[in-house]
XYZ file of C-alpha atoms in Angstrom:
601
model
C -54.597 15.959 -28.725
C -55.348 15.987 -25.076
C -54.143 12.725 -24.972
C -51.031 13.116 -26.517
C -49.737 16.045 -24.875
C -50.657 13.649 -20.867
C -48.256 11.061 -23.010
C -45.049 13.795 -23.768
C -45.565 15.001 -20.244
C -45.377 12.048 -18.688
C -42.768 10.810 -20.291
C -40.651 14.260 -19.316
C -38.207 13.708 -16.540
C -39.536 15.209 -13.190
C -37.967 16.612 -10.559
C -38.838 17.765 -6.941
C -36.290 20.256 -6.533
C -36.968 23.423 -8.350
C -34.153 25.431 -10.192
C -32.865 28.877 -9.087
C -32.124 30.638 -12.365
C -32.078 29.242 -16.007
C -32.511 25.385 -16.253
C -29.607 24.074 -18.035
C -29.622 20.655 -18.159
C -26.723 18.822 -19.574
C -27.783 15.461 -20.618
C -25.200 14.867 -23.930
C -23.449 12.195 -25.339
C -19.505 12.435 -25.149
C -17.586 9.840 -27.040
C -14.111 9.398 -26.082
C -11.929 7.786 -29.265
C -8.466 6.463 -29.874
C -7.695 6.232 -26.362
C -5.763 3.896 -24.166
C -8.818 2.415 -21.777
C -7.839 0.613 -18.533
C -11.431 -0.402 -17.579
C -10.029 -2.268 -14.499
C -6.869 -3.396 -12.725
C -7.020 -6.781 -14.993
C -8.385 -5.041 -18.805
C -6.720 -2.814 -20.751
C -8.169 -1.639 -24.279
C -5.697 0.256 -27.009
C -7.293 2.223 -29.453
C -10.504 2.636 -28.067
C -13.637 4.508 -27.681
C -15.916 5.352 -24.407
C -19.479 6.716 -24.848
C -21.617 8.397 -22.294
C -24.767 9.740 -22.254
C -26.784 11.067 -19.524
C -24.167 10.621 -16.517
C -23.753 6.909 -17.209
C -21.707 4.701 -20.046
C -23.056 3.447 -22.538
C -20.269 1.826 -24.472
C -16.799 1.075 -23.923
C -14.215 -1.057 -26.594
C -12.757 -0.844 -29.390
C -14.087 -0.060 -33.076
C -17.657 0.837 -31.567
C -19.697 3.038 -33.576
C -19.848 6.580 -32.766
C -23.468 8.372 -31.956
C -24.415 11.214 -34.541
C -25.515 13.347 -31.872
C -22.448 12.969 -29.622
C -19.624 15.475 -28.847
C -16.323 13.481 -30.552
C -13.099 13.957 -28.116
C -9.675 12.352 -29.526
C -7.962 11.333 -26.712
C -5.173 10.044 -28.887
C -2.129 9.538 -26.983
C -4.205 9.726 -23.517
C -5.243 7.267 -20.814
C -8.709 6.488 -19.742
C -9.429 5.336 -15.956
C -12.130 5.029 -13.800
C -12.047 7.519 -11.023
C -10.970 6.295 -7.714
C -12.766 5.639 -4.575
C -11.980 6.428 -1.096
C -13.856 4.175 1.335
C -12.789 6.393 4.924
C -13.792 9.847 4.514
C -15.634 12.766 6.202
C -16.075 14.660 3.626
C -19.293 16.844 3.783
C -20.119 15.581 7.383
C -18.311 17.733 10.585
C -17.853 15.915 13.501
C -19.358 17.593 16.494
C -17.126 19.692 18.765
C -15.653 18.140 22.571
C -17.693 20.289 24.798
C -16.550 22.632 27.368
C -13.019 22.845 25.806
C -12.537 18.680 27.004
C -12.732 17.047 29.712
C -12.135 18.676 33.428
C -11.040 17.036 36.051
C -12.347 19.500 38.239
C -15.729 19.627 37.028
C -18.230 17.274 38.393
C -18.296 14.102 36.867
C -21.225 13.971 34.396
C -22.411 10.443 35.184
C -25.999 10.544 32.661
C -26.137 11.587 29.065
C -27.006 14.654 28.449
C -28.169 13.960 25.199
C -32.187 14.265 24.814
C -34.329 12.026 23.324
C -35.335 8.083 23.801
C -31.502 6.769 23.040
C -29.242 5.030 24.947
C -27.572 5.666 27.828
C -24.410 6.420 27.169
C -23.254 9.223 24.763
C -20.154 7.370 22.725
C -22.282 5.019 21.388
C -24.826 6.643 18.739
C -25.704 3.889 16.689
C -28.553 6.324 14.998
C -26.354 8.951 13.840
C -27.368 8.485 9.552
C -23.980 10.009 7.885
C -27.229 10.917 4.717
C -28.760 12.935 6.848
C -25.813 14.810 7.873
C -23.863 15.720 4.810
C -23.858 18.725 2.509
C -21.649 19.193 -0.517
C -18.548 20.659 0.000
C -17.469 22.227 -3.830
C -13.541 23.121 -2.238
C -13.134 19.509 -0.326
C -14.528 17.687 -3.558
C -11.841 19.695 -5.798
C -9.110 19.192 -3.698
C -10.405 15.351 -3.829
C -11.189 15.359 -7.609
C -7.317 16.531 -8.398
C -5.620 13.590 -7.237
C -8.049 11.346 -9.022
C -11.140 10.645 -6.751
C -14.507 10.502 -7.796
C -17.050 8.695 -5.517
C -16.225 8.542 -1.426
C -17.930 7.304 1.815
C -18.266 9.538 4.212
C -19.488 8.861 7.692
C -19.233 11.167 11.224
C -15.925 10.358 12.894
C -17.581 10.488 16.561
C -17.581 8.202 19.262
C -16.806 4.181 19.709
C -20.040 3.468 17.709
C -20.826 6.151 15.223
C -23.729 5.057 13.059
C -23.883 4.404 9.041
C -22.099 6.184 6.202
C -22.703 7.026 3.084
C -21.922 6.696 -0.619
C -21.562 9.890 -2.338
C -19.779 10.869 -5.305
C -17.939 14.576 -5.300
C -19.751 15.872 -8.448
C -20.634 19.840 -8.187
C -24.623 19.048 -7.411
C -27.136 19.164 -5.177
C -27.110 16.491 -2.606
C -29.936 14.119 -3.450
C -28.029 13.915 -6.845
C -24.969 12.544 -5.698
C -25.726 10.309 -3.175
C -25.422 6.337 -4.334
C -25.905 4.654 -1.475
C -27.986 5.993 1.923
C -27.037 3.402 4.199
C -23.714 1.588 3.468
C -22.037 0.993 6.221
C -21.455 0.828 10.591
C -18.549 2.201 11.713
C -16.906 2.206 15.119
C -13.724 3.154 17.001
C -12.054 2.884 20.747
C -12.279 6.611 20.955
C -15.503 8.086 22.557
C -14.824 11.424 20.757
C -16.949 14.475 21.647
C -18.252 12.698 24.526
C -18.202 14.700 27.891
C -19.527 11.288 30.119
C -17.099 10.589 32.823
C -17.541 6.921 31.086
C -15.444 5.296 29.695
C -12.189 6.526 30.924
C -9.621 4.043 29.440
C -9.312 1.354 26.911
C -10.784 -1.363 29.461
C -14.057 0.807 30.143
C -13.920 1.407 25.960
C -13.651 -2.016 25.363
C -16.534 -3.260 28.010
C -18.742 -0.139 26.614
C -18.514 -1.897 23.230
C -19.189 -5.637 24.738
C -22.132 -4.516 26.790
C -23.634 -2.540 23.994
C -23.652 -5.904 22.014
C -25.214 -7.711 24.712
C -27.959 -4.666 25.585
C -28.670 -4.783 21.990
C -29.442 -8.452 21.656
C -31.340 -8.205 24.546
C -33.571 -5.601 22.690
C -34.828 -7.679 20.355
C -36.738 -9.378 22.528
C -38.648 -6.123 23.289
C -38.572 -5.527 26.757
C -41.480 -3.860 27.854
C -39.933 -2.424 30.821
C -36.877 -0.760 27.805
C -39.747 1.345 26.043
C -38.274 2.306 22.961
C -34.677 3.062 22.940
C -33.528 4.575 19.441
C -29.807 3.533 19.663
C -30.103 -0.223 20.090
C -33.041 0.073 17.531
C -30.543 1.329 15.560
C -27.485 -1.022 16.294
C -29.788 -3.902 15.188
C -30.576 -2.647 12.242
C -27.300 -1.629 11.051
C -25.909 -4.966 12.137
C -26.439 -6.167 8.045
C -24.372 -3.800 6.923
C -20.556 -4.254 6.055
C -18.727 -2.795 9.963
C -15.947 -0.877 9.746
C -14.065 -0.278 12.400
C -11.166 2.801 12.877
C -8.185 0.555 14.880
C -5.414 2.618 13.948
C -2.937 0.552 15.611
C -1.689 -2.981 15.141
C -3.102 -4.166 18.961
C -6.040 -1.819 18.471
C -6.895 -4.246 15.803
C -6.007 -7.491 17.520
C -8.698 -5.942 20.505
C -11.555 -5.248 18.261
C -11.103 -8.574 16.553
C -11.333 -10.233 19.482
C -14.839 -8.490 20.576
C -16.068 -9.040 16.713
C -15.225 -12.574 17.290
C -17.213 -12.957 20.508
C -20.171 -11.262 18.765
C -20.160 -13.178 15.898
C -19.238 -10.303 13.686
C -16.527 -9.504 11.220
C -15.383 -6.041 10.854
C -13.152 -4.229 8.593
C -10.399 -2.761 9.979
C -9.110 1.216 9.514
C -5.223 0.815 10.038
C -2.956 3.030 11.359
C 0.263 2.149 8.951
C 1.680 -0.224 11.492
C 0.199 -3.472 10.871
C 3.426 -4.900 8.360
C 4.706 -5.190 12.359
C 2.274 -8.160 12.824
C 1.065 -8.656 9.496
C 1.125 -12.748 10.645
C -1.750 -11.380 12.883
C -3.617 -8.994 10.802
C -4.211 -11.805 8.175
C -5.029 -14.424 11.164
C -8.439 -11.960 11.331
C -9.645 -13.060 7.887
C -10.497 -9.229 7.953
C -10.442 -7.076 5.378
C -8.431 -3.622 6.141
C -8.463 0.535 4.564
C -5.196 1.617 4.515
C -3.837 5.296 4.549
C -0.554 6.436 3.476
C 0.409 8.808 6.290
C 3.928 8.184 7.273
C 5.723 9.573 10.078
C 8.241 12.392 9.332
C 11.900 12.351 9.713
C 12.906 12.673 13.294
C 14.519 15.673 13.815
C 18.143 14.361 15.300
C 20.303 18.273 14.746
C 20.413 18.092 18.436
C 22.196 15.626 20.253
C 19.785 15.801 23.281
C 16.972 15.102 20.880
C 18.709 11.777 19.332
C 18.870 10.438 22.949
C 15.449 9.831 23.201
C 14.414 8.623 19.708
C 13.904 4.991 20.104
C 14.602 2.296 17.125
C 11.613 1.311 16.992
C 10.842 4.738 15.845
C 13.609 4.896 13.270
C 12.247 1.603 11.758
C 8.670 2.626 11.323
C 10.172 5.674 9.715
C 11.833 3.135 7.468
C 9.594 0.696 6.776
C 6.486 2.508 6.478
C 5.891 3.082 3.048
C 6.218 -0.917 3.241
C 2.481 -1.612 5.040
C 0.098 -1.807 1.517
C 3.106 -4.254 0.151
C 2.846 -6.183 3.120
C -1.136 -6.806 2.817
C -0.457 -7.634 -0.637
C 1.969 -10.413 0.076
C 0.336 -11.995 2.756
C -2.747 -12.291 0.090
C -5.303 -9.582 2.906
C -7.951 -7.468 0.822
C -7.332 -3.990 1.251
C -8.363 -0.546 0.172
C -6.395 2.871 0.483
C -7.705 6.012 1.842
C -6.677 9.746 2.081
C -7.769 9.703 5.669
C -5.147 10.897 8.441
C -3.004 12.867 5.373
C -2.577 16.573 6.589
C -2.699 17.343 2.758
C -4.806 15.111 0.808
C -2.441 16.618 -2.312
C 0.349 14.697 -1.010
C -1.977 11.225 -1.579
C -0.282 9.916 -5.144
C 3.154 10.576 -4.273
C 3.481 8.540 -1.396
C 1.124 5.997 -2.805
C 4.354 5.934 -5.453
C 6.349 5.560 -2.724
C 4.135 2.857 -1.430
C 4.631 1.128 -5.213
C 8.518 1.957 -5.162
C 8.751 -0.249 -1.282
C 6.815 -3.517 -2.954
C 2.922 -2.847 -3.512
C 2.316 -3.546 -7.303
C 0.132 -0.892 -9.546
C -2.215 -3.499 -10.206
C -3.409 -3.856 -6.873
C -2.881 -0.260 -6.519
C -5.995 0.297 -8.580
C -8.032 -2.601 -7.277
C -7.323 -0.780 -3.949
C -8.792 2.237 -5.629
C -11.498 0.974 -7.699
C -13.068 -2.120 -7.670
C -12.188 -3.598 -4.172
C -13.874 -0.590 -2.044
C -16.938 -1.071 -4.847
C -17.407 -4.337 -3.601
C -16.769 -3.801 -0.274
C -19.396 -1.181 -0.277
C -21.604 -2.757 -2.199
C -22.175 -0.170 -5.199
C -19.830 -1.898 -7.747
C -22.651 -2.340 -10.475
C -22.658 1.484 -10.027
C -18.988 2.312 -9.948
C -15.552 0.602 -9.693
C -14.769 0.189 -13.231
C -15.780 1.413 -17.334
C -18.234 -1.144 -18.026
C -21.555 -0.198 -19.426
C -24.197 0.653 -17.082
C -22.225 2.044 -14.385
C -21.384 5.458 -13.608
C -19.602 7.836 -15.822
C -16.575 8.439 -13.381
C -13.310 8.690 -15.352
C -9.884 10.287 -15.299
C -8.503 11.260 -18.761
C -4.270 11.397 -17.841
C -1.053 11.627 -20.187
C -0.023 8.446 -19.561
C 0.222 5.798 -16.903
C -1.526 6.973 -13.645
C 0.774 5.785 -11.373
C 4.148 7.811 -13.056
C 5.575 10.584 -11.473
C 5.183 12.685 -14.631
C 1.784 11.623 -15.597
C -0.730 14.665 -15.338
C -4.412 14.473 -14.597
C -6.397 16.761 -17.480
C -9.818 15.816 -16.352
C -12.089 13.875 -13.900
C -15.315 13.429 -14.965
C -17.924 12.736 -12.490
C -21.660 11.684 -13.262
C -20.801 12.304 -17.049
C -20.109 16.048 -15.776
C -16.633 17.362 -16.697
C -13.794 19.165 -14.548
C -10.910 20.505 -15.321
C -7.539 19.172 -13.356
C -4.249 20.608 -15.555
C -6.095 20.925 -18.739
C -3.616 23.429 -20.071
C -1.202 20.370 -20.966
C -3.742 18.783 -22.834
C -2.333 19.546 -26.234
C 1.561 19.228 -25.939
C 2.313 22.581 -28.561
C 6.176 23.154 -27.036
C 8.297 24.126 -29.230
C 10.126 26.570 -31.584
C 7.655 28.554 -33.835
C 8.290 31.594 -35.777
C 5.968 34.523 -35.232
C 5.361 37.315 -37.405
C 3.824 40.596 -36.154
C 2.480 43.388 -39.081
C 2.848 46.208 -36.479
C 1.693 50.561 -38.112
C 5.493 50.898 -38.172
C 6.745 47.539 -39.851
C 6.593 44.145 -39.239
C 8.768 42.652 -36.141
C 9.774 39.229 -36.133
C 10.076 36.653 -32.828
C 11.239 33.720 -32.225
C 9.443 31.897 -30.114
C 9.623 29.387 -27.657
C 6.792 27.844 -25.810
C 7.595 25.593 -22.662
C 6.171 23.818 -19.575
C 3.449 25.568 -17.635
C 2.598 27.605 -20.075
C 4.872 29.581 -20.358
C 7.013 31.293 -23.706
C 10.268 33.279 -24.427
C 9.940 35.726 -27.170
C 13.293 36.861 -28.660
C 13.221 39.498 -30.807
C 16.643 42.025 -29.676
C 16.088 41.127 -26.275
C 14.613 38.093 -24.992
C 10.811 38.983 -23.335
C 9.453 36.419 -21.148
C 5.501 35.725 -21.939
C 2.599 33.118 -21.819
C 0.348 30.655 -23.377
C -2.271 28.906 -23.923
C -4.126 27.086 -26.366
C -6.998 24.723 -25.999
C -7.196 22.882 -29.661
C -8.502 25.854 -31.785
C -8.152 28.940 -30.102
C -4.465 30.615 -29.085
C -3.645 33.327 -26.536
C -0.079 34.920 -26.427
C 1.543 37.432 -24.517
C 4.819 38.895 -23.214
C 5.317 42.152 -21.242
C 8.426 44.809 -21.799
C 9.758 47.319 -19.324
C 9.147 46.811 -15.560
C 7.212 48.122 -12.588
C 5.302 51.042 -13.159
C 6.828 51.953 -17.026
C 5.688 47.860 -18.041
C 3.092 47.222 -20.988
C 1.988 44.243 -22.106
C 0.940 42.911 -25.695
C -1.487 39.930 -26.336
C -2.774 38.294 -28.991
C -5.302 35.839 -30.042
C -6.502 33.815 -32.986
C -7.311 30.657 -34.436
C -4.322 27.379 -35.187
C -4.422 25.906 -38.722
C -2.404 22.714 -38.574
C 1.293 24.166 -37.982
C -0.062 27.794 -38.707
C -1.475 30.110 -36.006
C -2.929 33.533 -36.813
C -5.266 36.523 -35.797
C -5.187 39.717 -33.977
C -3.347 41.451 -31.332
C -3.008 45.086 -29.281
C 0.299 46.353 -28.157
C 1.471 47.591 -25.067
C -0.052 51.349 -26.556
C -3.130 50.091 -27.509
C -2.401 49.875 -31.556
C -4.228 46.806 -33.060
C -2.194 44.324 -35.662
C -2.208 41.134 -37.257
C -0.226 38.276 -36.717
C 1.090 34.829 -38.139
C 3.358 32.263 -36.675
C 4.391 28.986 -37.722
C 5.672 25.892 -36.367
C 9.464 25.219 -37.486
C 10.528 22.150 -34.063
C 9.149 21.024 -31.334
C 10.947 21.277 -27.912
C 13.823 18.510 -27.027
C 12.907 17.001 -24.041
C 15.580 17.124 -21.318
C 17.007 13.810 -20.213
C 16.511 12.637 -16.927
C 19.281 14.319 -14.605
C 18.140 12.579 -11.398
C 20.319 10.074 -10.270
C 19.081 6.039 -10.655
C 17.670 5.026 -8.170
C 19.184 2.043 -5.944
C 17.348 -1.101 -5.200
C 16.124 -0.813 -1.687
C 17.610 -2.409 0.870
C 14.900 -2.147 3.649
C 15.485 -3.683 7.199
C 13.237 -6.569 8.371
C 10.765 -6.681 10.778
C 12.032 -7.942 14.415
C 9.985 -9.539 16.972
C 9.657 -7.629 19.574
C 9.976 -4.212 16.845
C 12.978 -3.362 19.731
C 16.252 -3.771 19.713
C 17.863 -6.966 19.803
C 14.286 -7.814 18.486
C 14.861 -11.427 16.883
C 13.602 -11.480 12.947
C 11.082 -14.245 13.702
C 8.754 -15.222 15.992
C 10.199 -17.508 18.753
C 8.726 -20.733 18.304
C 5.975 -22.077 20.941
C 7.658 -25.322 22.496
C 5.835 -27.921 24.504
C 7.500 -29.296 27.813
C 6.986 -32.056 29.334
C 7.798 -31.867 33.311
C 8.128 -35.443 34.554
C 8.158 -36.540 38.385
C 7.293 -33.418 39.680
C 5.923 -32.302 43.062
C 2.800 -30.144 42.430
C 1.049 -27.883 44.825
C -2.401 -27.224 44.218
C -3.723 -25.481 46.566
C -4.068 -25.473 50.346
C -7.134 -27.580 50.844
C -5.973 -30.450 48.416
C -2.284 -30.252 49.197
C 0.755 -31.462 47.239
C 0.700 -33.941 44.338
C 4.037 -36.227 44.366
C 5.444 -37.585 41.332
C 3.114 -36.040 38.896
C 4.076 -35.587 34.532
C 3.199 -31.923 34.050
C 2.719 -31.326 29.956
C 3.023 -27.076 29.650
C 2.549 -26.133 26.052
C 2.854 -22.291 24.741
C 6.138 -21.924 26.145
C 8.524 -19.360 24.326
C 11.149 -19.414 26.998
C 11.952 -21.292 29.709
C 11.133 -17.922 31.948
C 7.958 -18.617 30.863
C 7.724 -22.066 32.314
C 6.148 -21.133 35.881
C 3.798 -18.781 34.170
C 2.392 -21.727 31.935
C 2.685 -23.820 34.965
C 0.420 -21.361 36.807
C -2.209 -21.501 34.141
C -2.789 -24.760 33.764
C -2.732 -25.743 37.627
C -5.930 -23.023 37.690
């Protein structure tokens, strides 16, 4: 017996994080049947069935056989993907305040760090920062995420030029330790040396020679210099080095820059835009780098005042254009990208300009590749998440229809197998006419009614009483209110749907109990489409300078050959008589005595 009962404890999951109240665990099997199941950007599965147990799939395809023990949801008429990923994010980590309001010029210059500890010596670059050991949940941030269709982020600290690792999490309602996937998954860095109160760097060249001589300091490192001791941030640096680097550009040249450094350094990073890369996109794909793009594009200018239109360039007036055109760019030129929420001042506003991304030339497929399996890779956790294959994750959305349609709703987003709620009050479409019979003390009164979007219903009886809804599969709530302010009651009622018939109890406004039955007679017409159709867009190109009179490509590079020409070199060696200069590069023929300059050097 002893023996036995060592074997069934053994065998019990344990846990090193004790429970605060009743332990509940939800471990289940869900199967999801008759549904539509994109499993990724290139498979799509009609009629099929997804089965999770414990957090993680177990089953995905068509005709599978359900488990006894699981919970059966039809999802007939529905759409099954996995939940997105956004590979730029902060969420759960806070990046550290600028001390002493920012920088003073008055203030003596603070030439040290000030940070204590064995790390390096200057404060922008804090290669040890660990983005695991900084985050907490965040149950608001992760809803507000969850809505629009994410389920699994990395998160890092956005603070200083080189800010240390990130880390995988995914936005389920748990304890930390429970959603993080990956510790260590990335090394991310920037041109901005953020909280920082060092008088250095001061400017992009100081930024940029920061970055180059923390490169060099760190290969020098390895060697162990006795005379170093231990310093904590190169130590750091080193290590991370394996890791995929990320880097926050957020500008076209910003990009171009960094490149240049990763190239001296051996080291390929991928790139954070800033939404005006489709400027250069020539350029961006020249890297060979792989880029996370975010859909923040600029506002309107405001041009009511005449004063105001004066000094709104065309340059601006074509980014506001062309914008929405970046992620279609990357596509075309064949550069991997992801998208990201970052830089959105609401992340709610995240699908409908990734529409209007769609709408100005990126395709849905690579929409969700951006979203799903390409950050996955990237990150390195896409035998965990990234698609609905078995094994992985149980990270889904459950949506009305296509994900990337304007009327599509999200009902649900499960994360780790665990299920929340987005609009699941539209899950079962019930609009329509029904007739509703009420066996009130003093007779029976009868309504028509009329249940629309949002929940809401018109009961017309003599008057017409405006009401609400709801009604989750098997149970029904009504209700409508008469009179108003102070001299308004309200009557509600609840029961049980039978097919087309609903019935069960209710209360009046006075607090008398009766019975009622309603029945379905149509269901609601849906309203045609009143916007206008939409015109094919006829988008401006790209010019070269992005100025006016900007030409709309590239002047070409000629090569000149100068023949019989007197050539000074320099004062010691004199002048060289009849000499065949060949200057290649040249754009113009202004730029003739530059080129001539640089090669004579």
């Amino acid at each position: 017996m002893g023996l036995l009962l060592a074997l069934n404890s053994s065998t019990l999951a344990q846990t090193t994080f004790p429970v605060n109240g009743v332990a509940d665990p939800k471990n289940g099997a869900y199967a999801f049947t008759n549904a539509t199941i994109v499993k990724d950007a290139q498979t799509t599965l009609t009629n099929a069935t997804l089965v999770i147990r414990d957090g993680k799939i177990v089953a995905v395809g068509a005709n599978l056989a359900v488990p006894k023990d699981a919970v059966v949801v039809d999802c007939n008429g529905k759409f099954i993907y996995p939940s997105f990923i956004d590979a730029y994010a902060d969420y759960g980590i806070t990046a550290p305040a600028r001390q002493l309001g920012g920088f003073n010029f008055n203030a003596p210059a603070q030439l040290a760090s000030n940070q204590k500890g064995a790390y390096g010596w200057n404060q922008a670059i804090h290669a040890e920062v660990e983005g695991a050991k900084l985050f907490n949940t965040d149950e608001a941030k992760a809803k507000s995420l969850r809505d629009i269709g994410f389920g699994t982020v990395l998160t890092h600290q956005k603070d200083g030029i080189a800010r240390g690792t990130g880390v995988v999490v995914t936005l389920a309602d748990d304890k930390e330790n429970l959603v993080i996937i990956k510790e260590k998954a990335s090394a991310h860095f920037s041109l901005n040396k953020g909280a920082s109160t060092q008088s250095y760097p001061s400017s992009m060249m100081g930024t940029i020679a920061l970055l180059r001589q923390s490169y060099i300091d760190a290969a020098w490192y390895k060697s162990n210099p006795a005379k170093e001791g231990t310093n904590l941030t190169l130590k750091a640096w080193n290590e991370n080095q394996g890791l995929p680097q990320i880097f926050e550009a957020n500008d076209k040249w910003n990009v171009l820059r960094a490149d240049r450094v990763g190239d001296e350094f051996g080291v390929q990073y991928v790139f954070k835009g800033g939404g005006n890369e489709y400027q250069r996109i020539k350029e961006m794909a020249d890297t060979k780098a792989s880029f996370i793009l975010s859909l923040n594009y600029p506002a309107a200018m405001d041009v009511d005042d005449p004063n105001d239109v004066r000094f709104t360039g065309l340059d601006d007036m074509k980014h506001w254009e062309l914008a929405p055109s970046n992620p279609g760019a990357f596509e075309k030129a064949g550069i991997t990208f992801c998208l990201t929420t970052a830089d959105l001042s609401a992340v709610g506003d995240f699908l409908g300009n990734l529409r209007k991304a769609i709408e100005y030339g990126l395709t849905e497929t690579k929409a969700l590749e951006a979203l799903t399996k390409t950050p996955a890779t990237l990150l390195g956790v896409y035998d965990k998440t990234g698609s609905l294959d078995a094994g992985k994750l149980a990270n889904f959305l459950i949506t009305s229809g296509p994900i990337f349609q304007e009327k599509t709703v999200v009902f649900q987003n499960w994360v780790q197998g665990n299920k929340y709620g987005v609009k699941e009050d539209s899950w079962f479409d019930v609009k329509g006419t029904y007739k509703l019979v009420a066996n009130m003390a003093a007779g029976a009164k009868t309504y028509a009614v009329e249940l629309k979007d949002g929940g809401t219903a018109s009961f017309i009886e003599k008057d017409t009483l405006t009401g609400k809804y709801s009604y989750d599969g098997k149970l029904v709530k009504l209700s409508f209110t008469e009179g108003r302010g102070p001299r308004a009651v309200e009557t509600v009622m609840s029961g049980v749907a039978s097919g087309q018939v609903w019935n069960g109890a209710g209360r009046d406004g006075a607090g008398n109990k009766f019975t009622w039955t309603a029945n379905f007679e149509k269901a609601a017409v849906a309203k045609a489409d009143s916007a206008r159709p939409k015109q094919p867009l006829q988008l401006g190109k790209v010019t070269f300078p992005f100025l006016a009179y900007g030409a709309e490509e590239v002047p070409k590079q000629e090569t000149i050959l100068i023949k019989n020409a007197t050539v000074w070199t320099n004062e010691k060696d004199g002048k060289l008589e009849g000499t065949d200069v060949l200057v290649t590069g040249v754009k113009s023929l202004r730029s003739v005595k530059t080129s001539l300059q640089q090669v004579l050097k």
